[in-house]
Amino acid sequence: MYDFTDLNQIPHSAGSSFGLIYNTTDLEQELPGFRTLSVTGRGLISKDISTSKVPEMDGLRIDESSLPARTIDVKFLLRGSSATDLRRSYEKLNRFILTKNQTTVSFRDDPGRYYIGLVTDCNVDEELGNEVIGMMRIFCSKPYQYSNAVTNSGTSVSFPVNLYTIKLLADFSFIPTESGESIQIRNSYGQAITIGPVAAGRLYDLILSDDRITIKENGIRKMTLLSIQSGVETFTIQPGSVYSLSTGGTLTARFQELRL
């Protein structure tokens, strides 16, 4: 079922340089008998395409292309000081990895970056004394690797250009000094998002995530502040673009980089 691993060649005190951190829990620290042996699925990724045949055209026409979900496989060792201790280690590992929803998945060798995934399959080979080799599969509905957020504040804010950035997510917040019918968040491409009406002294948060848009006033969701003509659907978040308020006030941006 698995490639042969000589358990006698794995020191009890060894710690993996690419150890698994699941749901912010470093499993090798919290579960001393756990060791990450190998990880696959973090590297190159292919594309899903749909094609159709066009009469009198050589080959096929590509109609759609998209990135598939990502699957990460983690091979691990689980040790116990006795048969009973191994059973307790199983219980602890189950408690750590059986989350209801997708959560953060990261590895020691890539600090400051994480995936969003869920352990969907976990099984083990035959138990050998007080030790066992197992495999867990982590399903990531999005293929991206997310960076820790970077926050900038000022009358204009931006995120530096990076060759390896696939997407950029951003949350914007501001506190108007005056009430008014509307206020705009603008970028250097000439695009704008109109929010309004706004009240002086209240905190407004515009969250532009990978799959949803949310606007809040003093922490309360209030989508009526964005009209159909608000411009939010065509507003782009790009490295190198500069963002500012139409009133010239202070804008705070929380940028998050997506890579593959």
Coordinates of C-alpha atoms in Angstrom, one line a residue:
M1 CA 0.0 0.0 0.0
Y2 CA 2.9 2.4 0.9
D3 CA 6.5 2.6 -0.1
F4 CA 8.7 0.7 2.3
T5 CA 9.9 2.8 5.3
D6 CA 12.4 1.4 7.7
L7 CA 11.0 2.6 11.1
N8 CA 14.3 1.8 12.8
Q9 CA 16.0 4.5 10.7
I10 CA 13.7 7.2 12.0
P11 CA 15.0 8.6 15.3
H12 CA 12.5 9.2 18.0
S13 CA 13.7 12.7 18.5
A14 CA 13.7 13.6 14.8
G15 CA 11.5 16.5 13.7
S16 CA 10.6 17.0 10.1
S17 CA 11.7 20.2 8.4
F18 CA 8.5 20.1 6.4
G19 CA 6.2 19.1 9.3
L20 CA 2.4 19.5 8.9
I21 CA 0.6 22.4 10.6
Y22 CA -3.1 21.8 10.5
N23 CA -5.7 24.3 11.7
T24 CA -2.7 26.2 13.3
T25 CA -1.7 23.1 15.2
D26 CA 1.9 21.9 14.7
L27 CA 1.2 18.2 14.9
E28 CA 4.8 17.3 15.7
Q29 CA 4.8 19.6 18.7
E30 CA 1.4 18.8 20.1
L31 CA 1.7 15.0 19.4
P32 CA 5.3 13.9 20.1
G33 CA 4.9 10.5 18.4
F34 CA 3.8 12.1 15.1
R35 CA 6.3 12.7 12.3
T36 CA 5.7 13.9 8.7
L37 CA 7.5 11.6 6.4
S38 CA 6.7 12.9 3.0
V39 CA 4.3 15.4 1.3
T40 CA 3.1 15.4 -2.3
G41 CA 0.7 17.8 -4.1
R42 CA 2.3 21.2 -3.3
G43 CA 4.1 21.6 -6.6
L44 CA 3.1 21.9 -10.2
I45 CA -0.5 21.9 -11.1
S46 CA -2.3 21.1 -14.4
K47 CA -5.3 22.8 -16.0
D48 CA -8.8 21.4 -16.6
I49 CA -10.1 22.1 -20.1
S50 CA -13.2 21.5 -22.1
T51 CA -12.9 21.2 -25.9
S52 CA -15.1 20.9 -29.0
K53 CA -14.6 19.8 -32.5
V54 CA -15.1 22.5 -35.2
P55 CA -15.8 21.3 -38.7
E56 CA -12.8 21.7 -41.1
M57 CA -10.5 22.9 -38.3
D58 CA -7.5 20.9 -37.4
G59 CA -7.4 19.6 -33.8
L60 CA -9.9 20.8 -31.2
R61 CA -11.1 24.2 -30.0
I62 CA -10.5 25.0 -26.3
D63 CA -13.8 26.3 -25.0
E64 CA -12.9 26.7 -21.3
S65 CA -9.9 26.3 -19.1
S66 CA -9.7 26.5 -15.3
L67 CA -7.5 25.4 -12.4
P68 CA -8.7 22.3 -10.6
A69 CA -8.9 21.7 -6.9
R70 CA -5.7 20.7 -5.2
T71 CA -5.1 17.4 -3.3
I72 CA -2.2 17.2 -0.8
D73 CA -1.1 13.8 0.5
V74 CA 0.8 13.5 3.7
K75 CA 2.6 10.3 4.7
F76 CA 3.2 10.1 8.4
L77 CA 4.6 8.0 11.3
L78 CA 2.7 7.7 14.5
R79 CA 4.5 6.2 17.5
G80 CA 3.5 5.4 21.1
S81 CA 5.5 4.4 24.1
S82 CA 3.2 1.4 24.5
A83 CA 0.2 -0.2 22.7
T84 CA -2.1 1.8 25.0
D85 CA -0.2 5.0 24.4
L86 CA -0.5 4.4 20.6
R87 CA -4.3 4.2 21.0
R88 CA -4.3 7.5 22.9
S89 CA -2.2 9.0 20.1
Y90 CA -4.9 8.0 17.6
E91 CA -7.5 9.8 19.7
K92 CA -5.4 12.9 19.8
L93 CA -4.7 12.9 16.1
N94 CA -8.4 12.4 15.3
R95 CA -9.2 15.4 17.5
F96 CA -6.6 17.6 15.7
I97 CA -7.5 16.7 12.1
L98 CA -11.3 16.1 12.0
T99 CA -12.4 19.6 11.5
K100 CA -15.9 20.3 10.2
N101 CA -14.9 22.9 7.5
Q102 CA -11.9 23.7 5.5
T103 CA -9.1 25.3 7.6
T104 CA -5.5 26.5 7.2
V105 CA -2.9 23.9 6.1
S106 CA 0.7 24.9 6.2
F107 CA 4.2 23.3 6.4
R108 CA 7.3 24.2 8.4
D109 CA 9.4 24.7 5.3
D110 CA 7.2 27.4 3.9
P111 CA 6.5 30.0 6.6
G112 CA 4.0 32.8 6.1
R113 CA 2.0 30.8 3.5
Y114 CA -0.9 28.4 3.8
Y115 CA -3.5 26.4 1.9
I116 CA -7.2 26.1 2.8
G117 CA -8.2 22.5 3.0
L118 CA -9.9 19.6 4.8
V119 CA -8.6 16.1 5.7
T120 CA -11.0 13.9 3.8
D121 CA -9.2 10.5 4.0
C122 CA -6.9 9.1 6.6
N123 CA -5.8 5.5 6.8
V124 CA -2.9 3.4 8.1
D125 CA -1.0 0.3 7.1
E126 CA -0.8 -2.6 9.5
E127 CA 0.4 -1.7 13.0
L128 CA 4.0 -2.7 13.7
G129 CA 4.3 -3.0 17.5
N130 CA 3.8 0.5 18.9
E131 CA 4.3 2.3 15.5
V132 CA 2.3 2.7 12.4
I133 CA 2.7 4.4 9.0
G134 CA -0.3 6.2 7.7
M135 CA -1.5 8.5 4.9
M136 CA -3.8 11.5 5.1
R137 CA -5.4 13.2 2.1
I138 CA -6.1 16.9 2.3
F139 CA -8.7 18.3 -0.2
C140 CA -8.3 22.0 -1.1
S141 CA -11.3 23.3 -3.0
K142 CA -9.1 26.2 -4.3
P143 CA -5.6 25.4 -5.6
Y144 CA -4.0 28.5 -4.2
Q145 CA -1.4 29.1 -1.6
Y146 CA -2.3 32.2 0.5
S147 CA 0.1 34.6 2.1
N148 CA -0.3 36.2 5.5
A149 CA -2.1 39.5 5.1
V150 CA -0.1 42.8 4.7
T151 CA -1.8 46.0 6.0
N152 CA -1.1 49.4 4.6
S153 CA -2.7 52.7 5.6
G154 CA -2.5 56.2 4.2
T155 CA -4.1 58.6 1.7
S156 CA -3.0 56.2 -1.0
V157 CA -2.1 52.5 -0.6
S158 CA -0.6 49.8 -2.9
F159 CA 0.8 46.3 -3.0
P160 CA 4.2 45.9 -4.8
V161 CA 4.4 44.0 -8.1
N162 CA 5.5 40.4 -7.8
L163 CA 6.1 38.1 -10.7
Y164 CA 4.7 35.1 -8.9
T165 CA 1.4 36.6 -7.8
I166 CA -1.6 34.9 -9.4
K167 CA -4.3 36.9 -7.6
L168 CA -4.5 39.6 -5.0
L169 CA -7.3 39.9 -2.5
A170 CA -8.0 43.0 -0.6
D171 CA -10.1 44.4 2.3
F172 CA -10.5 48.2 2.6
S173 CA -11.7 50.2 5.6
F174 CA -12.1 53.9 6.3
I175 CA -13.8 56.3 8.7
P176 CA -15.4 59.3 7.0
T177 CA -14.8 62.7 8.7
E178 CA -18.1 64.0 7.1
S179 CA -21.4 62.5 6.3
G180 CA -22.4 62.3 2.7
E181 CA -24.5 60.6 0.0
S182 CA -21.5 58.5 -1.1
I183 CA -17.7 58.0 -1.1
Q184 CA -15.6 56.2 -3.6
I185 CA -12.6 53.9 -3.4
R186 CA -10.6 54.5 -6.5
N187 CA -7.7 52.7 -8.2
S188 CA -5.0 54.0 -10.6
Y189 CA -6.8 52.2 -13.5
G190 CA -9.6 54.7 -13.3
Q191 CA -12.0 52.3 -11.7
A192 CA -14.1 53.1 -8.6
I193 CA -16.4 51.5 -6.1
T194 CA -19.2 53.8 -4.8
I195 CA -20.4 53.3 -1.2
G196 CA -23.2 55.3 0.4
P197 CA -24.7 57.0 2.1
V198 CA -22.0 57.2 4.7
A199 CA -22.0 58.8 8.2
A200 CA -19.2 60.6 9.9
G201 CA -17.3 58.7 12.5
R202 CA -18.5 55.3 11.5
L203 CA -16.2 52.5 10.4
Y204 CA -16.8 51.0 6.9
D205 CA -15.3 47.7 5.8
L206 CA -15.3 46.5 2.2
I207 CA -14.3 42.9 1.9
L208 CA -13.3 41.7 -1.6
S209 CA -12.6 38.0 -1.1
D210 CA -12.0 35.3 -3.6
D211 CA -15.7 34.4 -4.0
R212 CA -17.8 37.0 -2.2
I213 CA -18.2 40.7 -1.6
T214 CA -19.3 42.1 1.8
I215 CA -19.7 45.7 3.1
K216 CA -20.0 46.4 6.8
E217 CA -20.9 49.5 8.8
N218 CA -19.5 49.5 12.4
G219 CA -19.1 45.7 12.1
I220 CA -22.7 45.1 10.8
R221 CA -23.2 43.7 7.3
K222 CA -25.1 46.3 5.2
M223 CA -25.2 45.3 1.6
T224 CA -27.6 48.2 0.8
L225 CA -24.6 50.5 0.8
L226 CA -23.6 48.9 -2.5
S227 CA -26.0 49.6 -5.4
I228 CA -26.1 47.8 -8.7
Q229 CA -24.2 50.8 -10.2
S230 CA -21.6 50.7 -7.4
G231 CA -18.8 49.5 -9.8
V232 CA -17.8 46.7 -7.5
E233 CA -18.2 43.9 -10.1
T234 CA -15.7 45.5 -12.5
F235 CA -13.2 46.8 -9.8
T236 CA -9.9 45.1 -10.1
I237 CA -7.3 44.4 -7.5
Q238 CA -3.8 44.3 -9.1
P239 CA -0.2 44.5 -7.7
G240 CA 1.2 47.9 -8.5
S241 CA -2.2 49.7 -8.6
V242 CA -2.7 52.6 -6.2
Y243 CA -5.9 52.9 -4.1
S244 CA -7.3 56.0 -2.5
L245 CA -10.6 57.7 -1.3
S246 CA -12.4 60.3 -3.4
T247 CA -12.4 62.5 -0.3
G248 CA -8.6 62.2 0.2
G249 CA -9.0 60.7 3.7
T250 CA -7.1 57.8 5.2
L251 CA -7.7 54.4 3.6
T252 CA -6.6 51.1 5.2
A253 CA -6.0 48.1 3.0
R254 CA -5.4 44.5 3.9
F255 CA -3.8 42.8 1.0
Q256 CA -3.5 39.0 0.6
E257 CA -1.4 37.4 -2.1
L258 CA -2.4 34.1 -3.9
R259 CA 0.2 31.9 -5.5
L260 CA 0.4 28.4 -7.0

